[in-house]
Coordinates of C-alpha atoms in Angstrom, one line a residue:
M547 CA -192.9 -50.9 -95.9
S548 CA -192.6 -54.1 -94.1
E549 CA -189.9 -54.7 -91.4
A550 CA -188.2 -57.4 -93.8
E551 CA -187.8 -54.7 -96.7
D552 CA -186.7 -52.2 -94.1
R553 CA -183.9 -54.6 -92.9
K554 CA -182.6 -55.7 -96.4
P555 CA -180.7 -52.5 -97.2
Q556 CA -178.8 -52.6 -94.0
S557 CA -177.6 -56.1 -94.4
D558 CA -176.5 -55.3 -98.0
E559 CA -174.4 -52.3 -96.6
A560 CA -173.0 -54.5 -93.8
R561 CA -172.0 -57.2 -96.3
S562 CA -170.3 -54.9 -98.7
G563 CA -167.9 -53.7 -95.9
F564 CA -168.0 -49.9 -96.6
D565 CA -170.2 -46.9 -96.2
P566 CA -171.5 -45.8 -99.5
E567 CA -171.2 -42.2 -98.4
I568 CA -167.6 -42.6 -97.4
T569 CA -164.9 -43.7 -100.0
S570 CA -161.2 -44.3 -99.9
E571 CA -158.6 -44.9 -102.5
F572 CA -157.6 -48.2 -100.7
A573 CA -161.3 -49.5 -100.8
I574 CA -162.2 -52.4 -103.0
P575 CA -164.3 -51.3 -106.0
A576 CA -167.8 -52.8 -106.4
G577 CA -168.1 -55.8 -108.4
L578 CA -164.5 -56.8 -107.9
A579 CA -164.0 -60.3 -106.5
V580 CA -161.1 -60.7 -104.0
P581 CA -160.2 -64.2 -103.0
R582 CA -160.0 -65.0 -99.4
T583 CA -156.8 -66.4 -98.1
G584 CA -158.0 -67.9 -94.9
G585 CA -157.0 -65.3 -92.5
E586 CA -153.3 -64.6 -93.3
P587 CA -152.3 -61.2 -91.7
E588 CA -152.0 -58.3 -94.1
A589 CA -148.7 -57.1 -92.6
T590 CA -145.6 -58.8 -94.0
S591 CA -142.0 -58.6 -93.4
E592 CA -138.8 -59.3 -95.3
F593 CA -137.8 -61.9 -92.7
A594 CA -141.1 -63.8 -93.2
V595 CA -140.7 -67.3 -94.6
P596 CA -142.2 -67.4 -98.1
S597 CA -145.2 -69.6 -98.7
G598 CA -144.4 -73.1 -99.9
L599 CA -140.9 -73.2 -98.2
D600 CA -141.2 -76.1 -95.6
V601 CA -139.2 -75.3 -92.5
G602 CA -139.0 -77.7 -89.6
Q603 CA -140.2 -76.2 -86.4
P604 CA -138.8 -77.2 -82.9
A605 CA -140.7 -79.4 -80.7
A606 CA -141.1 -76.8 -78.0
A607 CA -141.1 -73.0 -78.4
E608 CA -138.0 -71.4 -76.8
G609 CA -138.3 -68.3 -74.5
E610 CA -136.5 -65.0 -75.2
G611 CA -132.8 -65.5 -75.4
S612 CA -129.9 -63.6 -73.8
A613 CA -126.4 -62.7 -74.6
F614 CA -125.2 -64.5 -71.5
S615 CA -127.5 -67.8 -71.9
L616 CA -125.9 -71.0 -73.2
P617 CA -126.7 -71.9 -76.8
S618 CA -129.5 -74.6 -77.3
T619 CA -126.9 -76.9 -79.0
Y620 CA -124.5 -76.8 -75.9
S621 CA -124.4 -79.9 -73.8
A622 CA -122.4 -80.0 -70.5
R623 CA -121.6 -83.7 -71.0
Q624 CA -120.2 -83.1 -74.5
A625 CA -118.5 -79.7 -73.9
P626 CA -115.2 -78.9 -75.9
V627 CA -111.9 -79.2 -74.2
A628 CA -110.9 -75.7 -73.0
F629 CA -107.8 -74.4 -74.9
T630 CA -104.6 -74.4 -73.0
P631 CA -101.4 -72.8 -74.6
A632 CA -98.5 -75.1 -75.4
E633 CA -96.3 -73.6 -72.6
G634 CA -99.1 -73.8 -70.0
V635 CA -100.8 -71.3 -68.0
P636 CA -98.3 -69.4 -65.8
V637 CA -98.7 -69.5 -62.1
V638 CA -98.2 -66.1 -60.3
S639 CA -96.1 -66.6 -57.3
L640 CA -94.9 -63.8 -55.1
I641 CA -92.3 -64.4 -52.5
K642 CA -93.7 -62.8 -49.3
D643 CA -90.3 -61.8 -47.9
L644 CA -89.5 -59.7 -50.9
P645 CA -89.6 -55.8 -50.5
W646 CA -93.0 -54.4 -51.1
Q647 CA -91.7 -52.4 -54.1
D648 CA -91.0 -55.5 -56.0
R649 CA -94.2 -57.3 -55.2
M650 CA -96.4 -54.3 -56.0
R651 CA -94.4 -53.3 -59.2
T652 CA -94.8 -57.0 -60.4
M653 CA -98.5 -57.0 -59.8
L654 CA -98.9 -53.6 -61.5
R655 CA -97.4 -55.0 -64.6
M656 CA -100.0 -57.7 -64.7
P657 CA -103.5 -57.6 -66.2
V658 CA -106.3 -57.0 -63.5
A659 CA -107.6 -60.6 -64.1
D660 CA -104.1 -62.2 -63.4
R661 CA -103.4 -60.4 -60.2
P662 CA -103.5 -62.6 -57.1
A663 CA -106.0 -61.6 -54.5
P664 CA -104.7 -60.4 -51.1
E665 CA -105.0 -62.8 -48.2
P666 CA -107.5 -61.7 -45.7
G667 CA -105.9 -60.2 -42.6
P668 CA -107.1 -58.0 -39.7
K669 CA -107.3 -54.9 -41.7
A670 CA -109.6 -56.5 -44.3
E671 CA -112.2 -57.9 -41.9
E672 CA -115.7 -56.8 -41.9
G673 CA -116.4 -53.4 -40.2
G674 CA -112.9 -52.1 -41.3
P675 CA -112.3 -48.6 -42.4
A676 CA -114.4 -47.0 -45.0
V677 CA -113.4 -47.1 -48.7
P678 CA -113.2 -43.3 -49.1
R679 CA -110.9 -42.9 -46.1
V680 CA -108.6 -45.7 -47.3
L681 CA -108.4 -43.9 -50.7
D682 CA -107.6 -40.6 -49.0
L683 CA -104.8 -42.0 -47.2
T684 CA -103.4 -43.5 -50.3
L685 CA -103.6 -40.2 -52.1
R686 CA -101.8 -38.5 -49.3
I687 CA -98.9 -40.9 -49.3
G688 CA -98.7 -40.8 -52.9
E689 CA -98.6 -36.9 -52.8
L690 CA -95.6 -36.9 -50.5
L691 CA -93.7 -39.4 -52.6
L692 CA -94.3 -37.5 -56.0
A693 CA -93.6 -34.2 -54.5
G694 CA -90.3 -35.5 -53.1
G695 CA -89.1 -36.6 -56.6
E696 CA -90.0 -40.4 -56.6
G697 CA -90.6 -42.0 -60.0
A698 CA -94.2 -42.3 -61.3
E699 CA -94.0 -46.1 -61.3
D700 CA -92.8 -46.3 -57.6
V701 CA -95.5 -43.9 -56.6
E702 CA -98.1 -46.2 -58.2
A703 CA -96.5 -49.1 -56.4
A704 CA -96.7 -47.6 -53.0
M705 CA -100.4 -46.5 -53.7
F706 CA -101.2 -50.0 -54.7
A707 CA -99.6 -51.4 -51.6
V708 CA -101.6 -49.2 -49.3
C709 CA -104.8 -50.2 -51.0
R710 CA -104.1 -53.9 -50.7
S711 CA -103.1 -53.7 -47.2
Y712 CA -106.7 -52.7 -46.3
G713 CA -108.1 -55.4 -48.6
L714 CA -108.8 -53.2 -51.7
D715 CA -107.5 -55.4 -54.3
R716 CA -109.5 -54.1 -57.4
C717 CA -107.9 -50.6 -57.4
E718 CA -106.2 -48.8 -60.0
P719 CA -103.8 -45.9 -59.3
N720 CA -102.9 -43.6 -62.0
V721 CA -100.0 -40.9 -61.6
T722 CA -99.2 -38.0 -63.8
F723 CA -96.8 -35.0 -63.3
T724 CA -99.2 -33.1 -60.9
L725 CA -102.4 -35.3 -60.6
L726 CA -102.9 -38.5 -58.6
S727 CA -106.0 -40.5 -59.0
I728 CA -107.2 -43.9 -57.8
S729 CA -110.3 -45.8 -58.7
Y730 CA -111.9 -48.9 -56.8
Q731 CA -114.6 -51.1 -57.9
P732 CA -115.7 -53.7 -55.2
S733 CA -117.2 -56.0 -58.0
L734 CA -118.5 -55.9 -61.5
V735 CA -121.9 -55.1 -60.6
E736 CA -121.1 -52.3 -58.2
D737 CA -120.3 -48.6 -58.9
P738 CA -116.6 -47.7 -58.8
V739 CA -115.3 -45.2 -56.2
T740 CA -112.8 -42.7 -57.5
A741 CA -110.7 -40.0 -55.9
S742 CA -108.0 -37.6 -56.9
R743 CA -105.5 -35.2 -55.6
T744 CA -103.4 -32.4 -57.1
V745 CA -99.8 -31.8 -56.1
R746 CA -99.4 -28.1 -55.8
R747 CA -96.0 -27.8 -54.3
R748 CA -92.8 -29.9 -54.6
G749 CA -89.9 -29.9 -52.4
T750 CA -86.8 -32.0 -51.6
D751 CA -86.5 -33.7 -48.4
Y752 CA -85.3 -37.3 -48.5
T753 CA -85.6 -37.8 -44.8
R754 CA -89.5 -37.4 -45.2
L755 CA -89.4 -39.5 -48.2
A756 CA -87.7 -42.4 -46.2
A757 CA -90.3 -42.0 -43.5
V758 CA -93.0 -42.5 -46.0
F759 CA -91.3 -45.6 -47.4
R760 CA -91.2 -46.9 -43.8
L761 CA -94.9 -46.3 -43.3
V762 CA -95.8 -48.2 -46.5
D763 CA -93.5 -51.0 -45.5
D764 CA -95.3 -51.3 -42.2
L765 CA -98.8 -51.3 -43.9
S766 CA -97.6 -53.9 -46.3
D767 CA -96.3 -56.3 -43.5
P768 CA -99.1 -58.8 -43.0
E769 CA -98.1 -59.4 -39.3
S770 CA -98.4 -55.7 -38.5
H771 CA -101.7 -54.4 -37.2
L772 CA -101.5 -50.8 -38.1
S773 CA -104.9 -49.2 -38.1
L774 CA -106.0 -46.4 -40.4
E775 CA -105.9 -43.9 -37.4
D776 CA -102.3 -44.8 -36.7
A777 CA -101.3 -44.4 -40.2
Y778 CA -103.0 -41.0 -40.4
R779 CA -101.2 -40.0 -37.2
R780 CA -97.8 -41.0 -38.6
L781 CA -98.5 -39.1 -41.8
A782 CA -99.3 -36.0 -39.8
E783 CA -96.1 -36.3 -37.8
M784 CA -94.0 -36.5 -41.1
R785 CA -95.7 -33.3 -42.3
R786 CA -95.0 -31.5 -39.0
N787 CA -91.3 -32.6 -38.7
R788 CA -88.8 -29.9 -39.5
H789 CA -85.9 -30.6 -41.9
P790 CA -82.9 -32.3 -40.5
Y791 CA -80.5 -29.5 -41.5
P792 CA -80.7 -25.8 -40.7
T793 CA -80.4 -23.1 -43.4
W794 CA -76.8 -22.1 -42.7
V795 CA -75.7 -25.8 -43.2
L796 CA -77.6 -25.9 -46.5
T797 CA -75.9 -22.7 -47.6
S798 CA -72.4 -23.9 -46.5
A799 CA -73.1 -27.3 -48.3
S800 CA -74.0 -25.4 -51.6
G801 CA -70.5 -23.6 -51.3
L802 CA -68.5 -26.6 -50.6
L803 CA -70.2 -28.4 -53.4
A804 CA -69.3 -25.7 -55.8
G805 CA -65.7 -25.8 -54.5
A806 CA -65.4 -29.4 -54.8
A807 CA -66.7 -29.3 -58.3
S808 CA -64.2 -26.7 -59.4
V809 CA -61.3 -28.9 -58.0
L810 CA -62.7 -31.7 -60.2
V811 CA -62.1 -29.5 -63.3
G812 CA -58.5 -28.5 -62.4
G813 CA -58.9 -25.6 -59.9
D814 CA -56.6 -24.8 -57.0
L815 CA -57.4 -23.3 -53.4
V816 CA -58.0 -19.9 -54.6
V817 CA -60.5 -21.4 -57.2
F818 CA -62.1 -23.4 -54.4
V819 CA -62.8 -20.4 -52.3
A820 CA -64.0 -18.2 -55.1
A821 CA -66.4 -21.0 -56.4
A822 CA -67.7 -21.4 -52.9
L823 CA -68.3 -17.8 -52.2
G824 CA -70.1 -17.5 -55.6
A825 CA -72.4 -20.4 -54.9
M826 CA -73.2 -19.3 -51.5
L827 CA -74.2 -15.8 -52.6
G828 CA -76.3 -17.3 -55.4
D829 CA -78.0 -19.6 -52.9
R830 CA -78.9 -16.7 -50.8
L831 CA -80.2 -14.7 -53.7
A832 CA -82.3 -17.7 -54.8
W833 CA -83.8 -17.9 -51.2
L834 CA -84.6 -14.0 -51.4
C835 CA -86.4 -14.5 -54.7
A836 CA -88.3 -17.7 -53.4
G837 CA -89.5 -15.5 -50.3
R838 CA -90.9 -12.9 -52.8
G839 CA -92.8 -15.5 -54.6
L840 CA -90.9 -15.6 -58.0
P841 CA -91.1 -18.7 -60.0
E842 CA -88.3 -21.2 -60.0
F843 CA -87.1 -20.1 -63.4
Y844 CA -86.0 -16.8 -62.0
Q845 CA -84.6 -18.2 -59.0
F846 CA -82.2 -20.3 -61.2
L847 CA -81.4 -17.3 -63.3
V848 CA -80.5 -15.2 -60.2
A849 CA -78.5 -18.0 -58.7
A850 CA -76.3 -18.5 -61.8
M851 CA -75.1 -15.0 -61.9
P852 CA -72.7 -14.6 -58.8
P853 CA -70.3 -17.5 -59.8
A854 CA -70.1 -16.1 -63.3
A855 CA -69.6 -12.5 -61.9
I856 CA -66.7 -13.7 -59.6
G857 CA -65.0 -15.5 -62.3
I858 CA -65.1 -12.6 -64.5
A859 CA -64.0 -10.3 -61.7
L860 CA -60.9 -12.4 -61.2
T861 CA -60.0 -12.3 -64.9
L862 CA -60.4 -8.5 -65.1
A863 CA -58.2 -8.2 -61.9
N864 CA -55.4 -10.3 -63.7
V865 CA -55.5 -12.8 -61.0
E866 CA -53.7 -16.1 -62.2
V867 CA -56.7 -18.4 -61.7
K868 CA -58.9 -20.6 -63.8
A869 CA -62.0 -18.4 -64.1
S870 CA -63.6 -21.3 -66.2
A871 CA -63.3 -23.6 -63.1
V872 CA -64.9 -21.0 -60.8
I873 CA -67.9 -20.7 -63.2
T874 CA -68.1 -24.4 -63.8
G875 CA -68.1 -25.1 -59.9
G876 CA -71.0 -22.7 -59.6
L877 CA -72.9 -24.5 -62.2
F878 CA -72.7 -27.8 -60.5
A879 CA -74.6 -26.7 -57.7
L880 CA -77.6 -25.6 -60.0
L881 CA -77.9 -28.3 -62.6
P882 CA -81.1 -30.2 -62.1
G883 CA -79.8 -33.8 -62.0
R884 CA -82.4 -35.2 -59.9
A885 CA -85.4 -34.0 -62.1
L886 CA -83.6 -35.2 -65.2
V887 CA -83.1 -38.8 -63.8
A888 CA -86.6 -38.9 -62.7
G889 CA -87.9 -37.8 -66.1
V890 CA -85.9 -40.3 -68.1
Q891 CA -86.8 -43.0 -65.6
D892 CA -90.5 -42.3 -66.1
G893 CA -90.0 -42.3 -69.9
L894 CA -88.3 -45.8 -69.8
T895 CA -91.0 -47.3 -67.6
G896 CA -93.8 -46.1 -70.0
F897 CA -95.2 -42.9 -68.2
Y898 CA -94.5 -40.7 -71.2
I899 CA -96.8 -37.8 -70.2
T900 CA -95.0 -37.5 -66.7
A901 CA -91.7 -37.9 -68.4
A902 CA -92.4 -35.2 -71.0
A903 CA -93.5 -32.8 -68.2
R904 CA -90.5 -33.3 -66.1
L905 CA -88.1 -33.0 -69.0
L906 CA -89.8 -29.7 -70.0
E907 CA -89.3 -28.5 -66.4
V908 CA -85.6 -29.4 -66.6
M909 CA -85.4 -27.4 -70.0
Y910 CA -86.9 -24.4 -68.3
F911 CA -84.5 -24.7 -65.4
F912 CA -81.5 -25.1 -67.8
V913 CA -82.7 -22.1 -69.8
G914 CA -82.8 -20.1 -66.7
I915 CA -79.2 -21.1 -65.8
V916 CA -78.2 -20.3 -69.4
A917 CA -79.7 -17.0 -69.3
G918 CA -78.1 -15.9 -66.0
V919 CA -74.5 -17.1 -67.1
L920 CA -74.9 -15.6 -70.7
V921 CA -75.8 -12.1 -69.3
M922 CA -72.7 -12.1 -67.1
L923 CA -70.4 -13.6 -69.8
Y924 CA -71.7 -11.0 -72.3
V925 CA -71.1 -8.1 -69.8
G926 CA -67.4 -9.6 -69.2
V927 CA -66.8 -9.8 -73.0
Q928 CA -67.8 -6.2 -73.3
L929 CA -65.6 -5.2 -70.4
G930 CA -62.6 -6.9 -72.0
A931 CA -62.2 -10.1 -70.1
H932 CA -60.2 -12.5 -71.9
L933 CA -62.0 -15.9 -71.3
N934 CA -60.6 -18.7 -73.2
P935 CA -62.7 -21.7 -74.3
D936 CA -59.7 -23.8 -75.0
A937 CA -59.0 -23.9 -71.3
A938 CA -61.4 -27.1 -71.3
L939 CA -58.4 -29.0 -72.9
G940 CA -56.1 -28.3 -70.0
I941 CA -57.7 -30.2 -67.2
T942 CA -54.9 -31.9 -65.2
E943 CA -55.3 -35.5 -64.1
R944 CA -55.0 -35.7 -60.3
P945 CA -56.6 -39.0 -59.5
L946 CA -56.4 -38.7 -55.5
W947 CA -57.5 -35.0 -55.5
Q948 CA -60.3 -35.6 -57.9
I949 CA -61.7 -38.8 -56.0
G950 CA -61.5 -36.8 -52.7
A951 CA -63.4 -33.9 -54.4
S952 CA -66.0 -36.3 -55.9
M953 CA -66.6 -37.7 -52.4
L954 CA -67.0 -34.1 -50.8
L955 CA -69.4 -33.3 -53.7
S956 CA -71.6 -36.3 -53.1
L957 CA -71.5 -35.5 -49.3
T958 CA -72.7 -31.8 -49.8
F959 CA -75.2 -32.9 -52.3
A960 CA -76.6 -35.4 -49.9
V961 CA -77.0 -32.5 -47.3
L962 CA -78.6 -30.3 -49.9
L963 CA -81.1 -33.1 -50.5
Q964 CA -82.0 -33.4 -46.7
Q965 CA -81.0 -37.0 -46.5
E966 CA -81.0 -39.0 -43.3
R967 CA -77.4 -38.9 -41.7
S968 CA -77.5 -42.7 -41.8
T969 CA -77.4 -42.7 -45.6
V970 CA -74.8 -40.0 -46.1
L971 CA -71.7 -42.2 -45.7
A972 CA -73.1 -44.8 -48.3
V973 CA -73.9 -42.2 -50.8
T974 CA -70.5 -40.6 -50.3
L975 CA -68.8 -43.8 -51.0
N976 CA -70.9 -44.4 -54.0
G977 CA -70.1 -41.0 -55.4
G978 CA -66.2 -41.9 -55.1
V979 CA -66.8 -45.1 -56.8
A980 CA -68.6 -43.4 -59.7
W981 CA -65.8 -41.1 -60.3
S982 CA -63.2 -43.8 -60.2
V983 CA -65.0 -45.6 -62.7
Y984 CA -65.4 -42.6 -65.0
G985 CA -61.7 -41.7 -64.6
A986 CA -60.3 -45.2 -65.2
M987 CA -62.3 -45.4 -68.3
H988 CA -61.9 -41.9 -69.7
Y989 CA -58.4 -40.8 -68.7
A990 CA -56.5 -44.1 -68.4
G991 CA -58.6 -46.1 -71.1
E992 CA -59.1 -43.0 -73.3
I993 CA -62.8 -44.1 -73.8
S994 CA -65.3 -41.4 -74.9
P995 CA -66.8 -39.3 -72.0
V996 CA -70.4 -40.3 -72.9
A997 CA -69.7 -44.0 -72.7
S998 CA -67.6 -43.5 -69.5
T999 CA -70.4 -41.6 -68.0
A1000 CA -73.0 -44.0 -68.9
V1001 CA -71.1 -46.9 -67.3
A1002 CA -70.2 -44.9 -64.1
A1003 CA -73.9 -44.0 -63.8
G1004 CA -75.0 -47.6 -64.2
V1005 CA -72.6 -48.6 -61.4
V1006 CA -74.2 -45.8 -59.2
G1007 CA -77.8 -47.2 -60.1
L1008 CA -76.7 -50.7 -59.5
F1009 CA -75.1 -50.0 -56.1
G1010 CA -78.0 -47.7 -55.1
Q1011 CA -80.6 -50.1 -55.9
L1012 CA -78.9 -53.0 -54.0
L1013 CA -78.5 -50.7 -51.0
S1014 CA -82.0 -49.6 -51.0
R1015 CA -83.4 -53.2 -51.1
Y1016 CA -81.1 -54.0 -48.3
R1017 CA -82.5 -51.2 -46.3
F1018 CA -86.0 -51.6 -47.6
A1019 CA -86.1 -48.0 -48.5
S1020 CA -86.1 -45.8 -51.6
A1021 CA -83.2 -45.8 -54.1
L1022 CA -83.3 -42.0 -54.5
P1023 CA -81.1 -41.2 -51.5
Y1024 CA -78.4 -43.7 -52.7
T1025 CA -78.2 -42.5 -56.2
T1026 CA -79.1 -38.9 -56.8
A1027 CA -76.2 -37.5 -54.8
A1028 CA -73.9 -39.9 -56.2
I1029 CA -74.2 -38.7 -59.7
G1030 CA -73.4 -35.2 -58.7
P1031 CA -69.7 -35.7 -59.8
L1032 CA -70.8 -36.8 -63.3
L1033 CA -72.9 -33.8 -64.1
P1034 CA -72.0 -32.0 -67.2
G1035 CA -70.9 -28.6 -65.7
S1036 CA -67.8 -27.9 -67.9
A1037 CA -69.4 -28.9 -71.0
T1038 CA -72.4 -26.6 -70.4
Y1039 CA -70.1 -23.6 -69.4
F1040 CA -67.8 -23.8 -72.5
G1041 CA -70.9 -24.0 -74.6
L1042 CA -72.4 -20.9 -73.2
L1043 CA -68.9 -19.1 -73.4
A1044 CA -68.6 -19.9 -77.0
I1045 CA -72.1 -18.6 -77.6
A1046 CA -71.2 -15.4 -75.9
Q1047 CA -68.3 -14.9 -78.1
N1048 CA -70.3 -15.3 -81.2
E1049 CA -69.1 -18.8 -81.9
V1050 CA -72.4 -20.4 -82.2
D1051 CA -71.4 -23.6 -84.0
A1052 CA -68.8 -24.6 -81.3
G1053 CA -71.2 -23.4 -78.6
L1054 CA -74.0 -25.6 -79.9
V1055 CA -71.6 -28.7 -80.2
S1056 CA -70.4 -28.3 -76.6
I1057 CA -74.1 -27.9 -75.3
T1058 CA -75.1 -31.0 -77.4
K1059 CA -72.3 -32.9 -75.7
A1060 CA -73.7 -31.7 -72.4
A1061 CA -77.1 -32.9 -73.2
A1062 CA -75.7 -36.2 -74.4
L1063 CA -73.9 -36.6 -71.0
A1064 CA -77.1 -35.9 -69.1
M1065 CA -79.0 -38.4 -71.0
A1066 CA -76.2 -41.0 -70.5
I1067 CA -76.4 -40.3 -66.8
A1068 CA -80.1 -40.8 -66.6
I1069 CA -80.2 -43.9 -68.8
G1070 CA -77.2 -45.3 -67.0
V1071 CA -78.8 -45.0 -63.6
N1072 CA -82.1 -46.6 -64.8
L1073 CA -80.2 -49.4 -66.5
G1074 CA -78.2 -50.2 -63.4
S1075 CA -81.4 -50.3 -61.3
E1076 CA -82.9 -52.8 -63.7
I1077 CA -79.8 -54.9 -63.8
S1078 CA -79.8 -54.9 -60.1
R1079 CA -83.2 -56.8 -60.3
L1080 CA -81.3 -59.8 -61.7
F1081 CA -79.6 -60.4 -58.4
L1082 CA -82.9 -60.2 -56.6
R1083 CA -85.5 -63.0 -56.2
I1084 CA -88.7 -61.5 -57.7
G1085 CA -91.9 -63.4 -57.9
S1086 CA -92.5 -64.9 -61.4
A1087 CA -89.3 -63.5 -62.7
E1088 CA -89.4 -65.8 -65.8
K1089 CA -92.9 -64.5 -66.7
R1090 CA -92.3 -60.9 -65.8
R1091 CA -94.4 -58.7 -67.9
A1092 CA -93.2 -55.5 -69.7
A1093 CA -94.1 -52.1 -68.0
K1094 CA -97.5 -50.7 -68.5
R1095 CA -98.5 -49.4 -72.0
T1096 CA -95.4 -51.0 -73.5
R1097 CA -96.4 -54.6 -74.0
G1098 CA -95.7 -54.6 -77.7
F1099 CA -99.5 -54.2 -79.0

């Protein structure tokens, strides 16, 4: 066979495009003519342009686009006019001589993009303190404020002020009932730094609270050059300082508070002494329970028993005194007015989780007081003590004695709160004014006690907020003790007494009245504080935004 004949079959196989020994269901059968399309790719797509449709192509192929690149039809010379609202864009202006609380609260209620950047100062220069140390100092300051009973919004304002004083403007503090957290993001392309701290123990010391406010005020002052080490040193001194009043003074103040409260509801000298003894004994028993590590619920339960026991003992001994005034005076020293006001204030400012936790704490304390008093009242009823719930209608009107008792009650309440001696006189006068307003409206004007209490508490909040802004301090030392004479001690007692005598309907009505009075106090104090801001020059007051999480959408 020649070489030409040997090459011919190979060329036929190559021309046919398949191996005769290997077949496939997708192979073209022999003899079927398939027209060639001129090299069109076999793969098609539903997004491909059909053949015959004429689509104009751009003059030059564009590169791969991006979500942040400008459209190809955009022209800087023919750019559309930027939209401006009809009322214009509000300019944020913060007056520098305002207290730092107002300035920080105003900025916290703004969106992050609208907040003015801090002016560079000595603390914000390069080579300043590290961000984690600033955040740690901020959390320690917030912990002292939250543990001392300060409202969540004021704690956030203080934390924000500390961060801005060191040049950290892009920070977001967050406060709940027991957890403090803060996050700082240097820029949009850098990772945020977040730190948190848990409040394990809470105590009442308004002297320490005032010292923390002075520290934050010094840090917020642009002319002060307080370094981070100096701030840590002052913070350590606050923690090491002892309370301003010894234990025996606190116990005596608790007795005088109960005695003054008994005079408010019609008691005489014997009732004053009996209520004071019962409250001091309850205070000592509560300290004993605290030393044994018992929860606060049982401390309140034990502290409520001695005043009720002394009142029942006087009734069984046929002593001509008002046992109801003795028991009511003892209850005044136990009612958690401070926690109630703080809880309602957090709810009104938008911190609903913290408000719910604080109000739940108040409910547990109140249940402890109820349990302690009910046990003693039940024992007294079984022993034959004739306790008369109708004695609530026989409260005599003694304006001068009651005003003096209300001032003594506010004075002793301020001592129990460990306030500075310089604030005791102001809060004592504020408490006298509160009772005068309440007495004039309720006794002379015959207005309902709930409305009278709300107005009197509003006056307390107004004066307390103005005094605190004058002193550049917290408002709690000027308001908490002043609401002491308005606490619903008598309504609480008569409700419990009716329940102990199987008059549940009347008891629930009286306890509901006590709850309404407590809410009136809390709302009145907060409303008075907000009204006081109308007399203060706050930056951008005409464009002031609503509280966080309550902007209407």
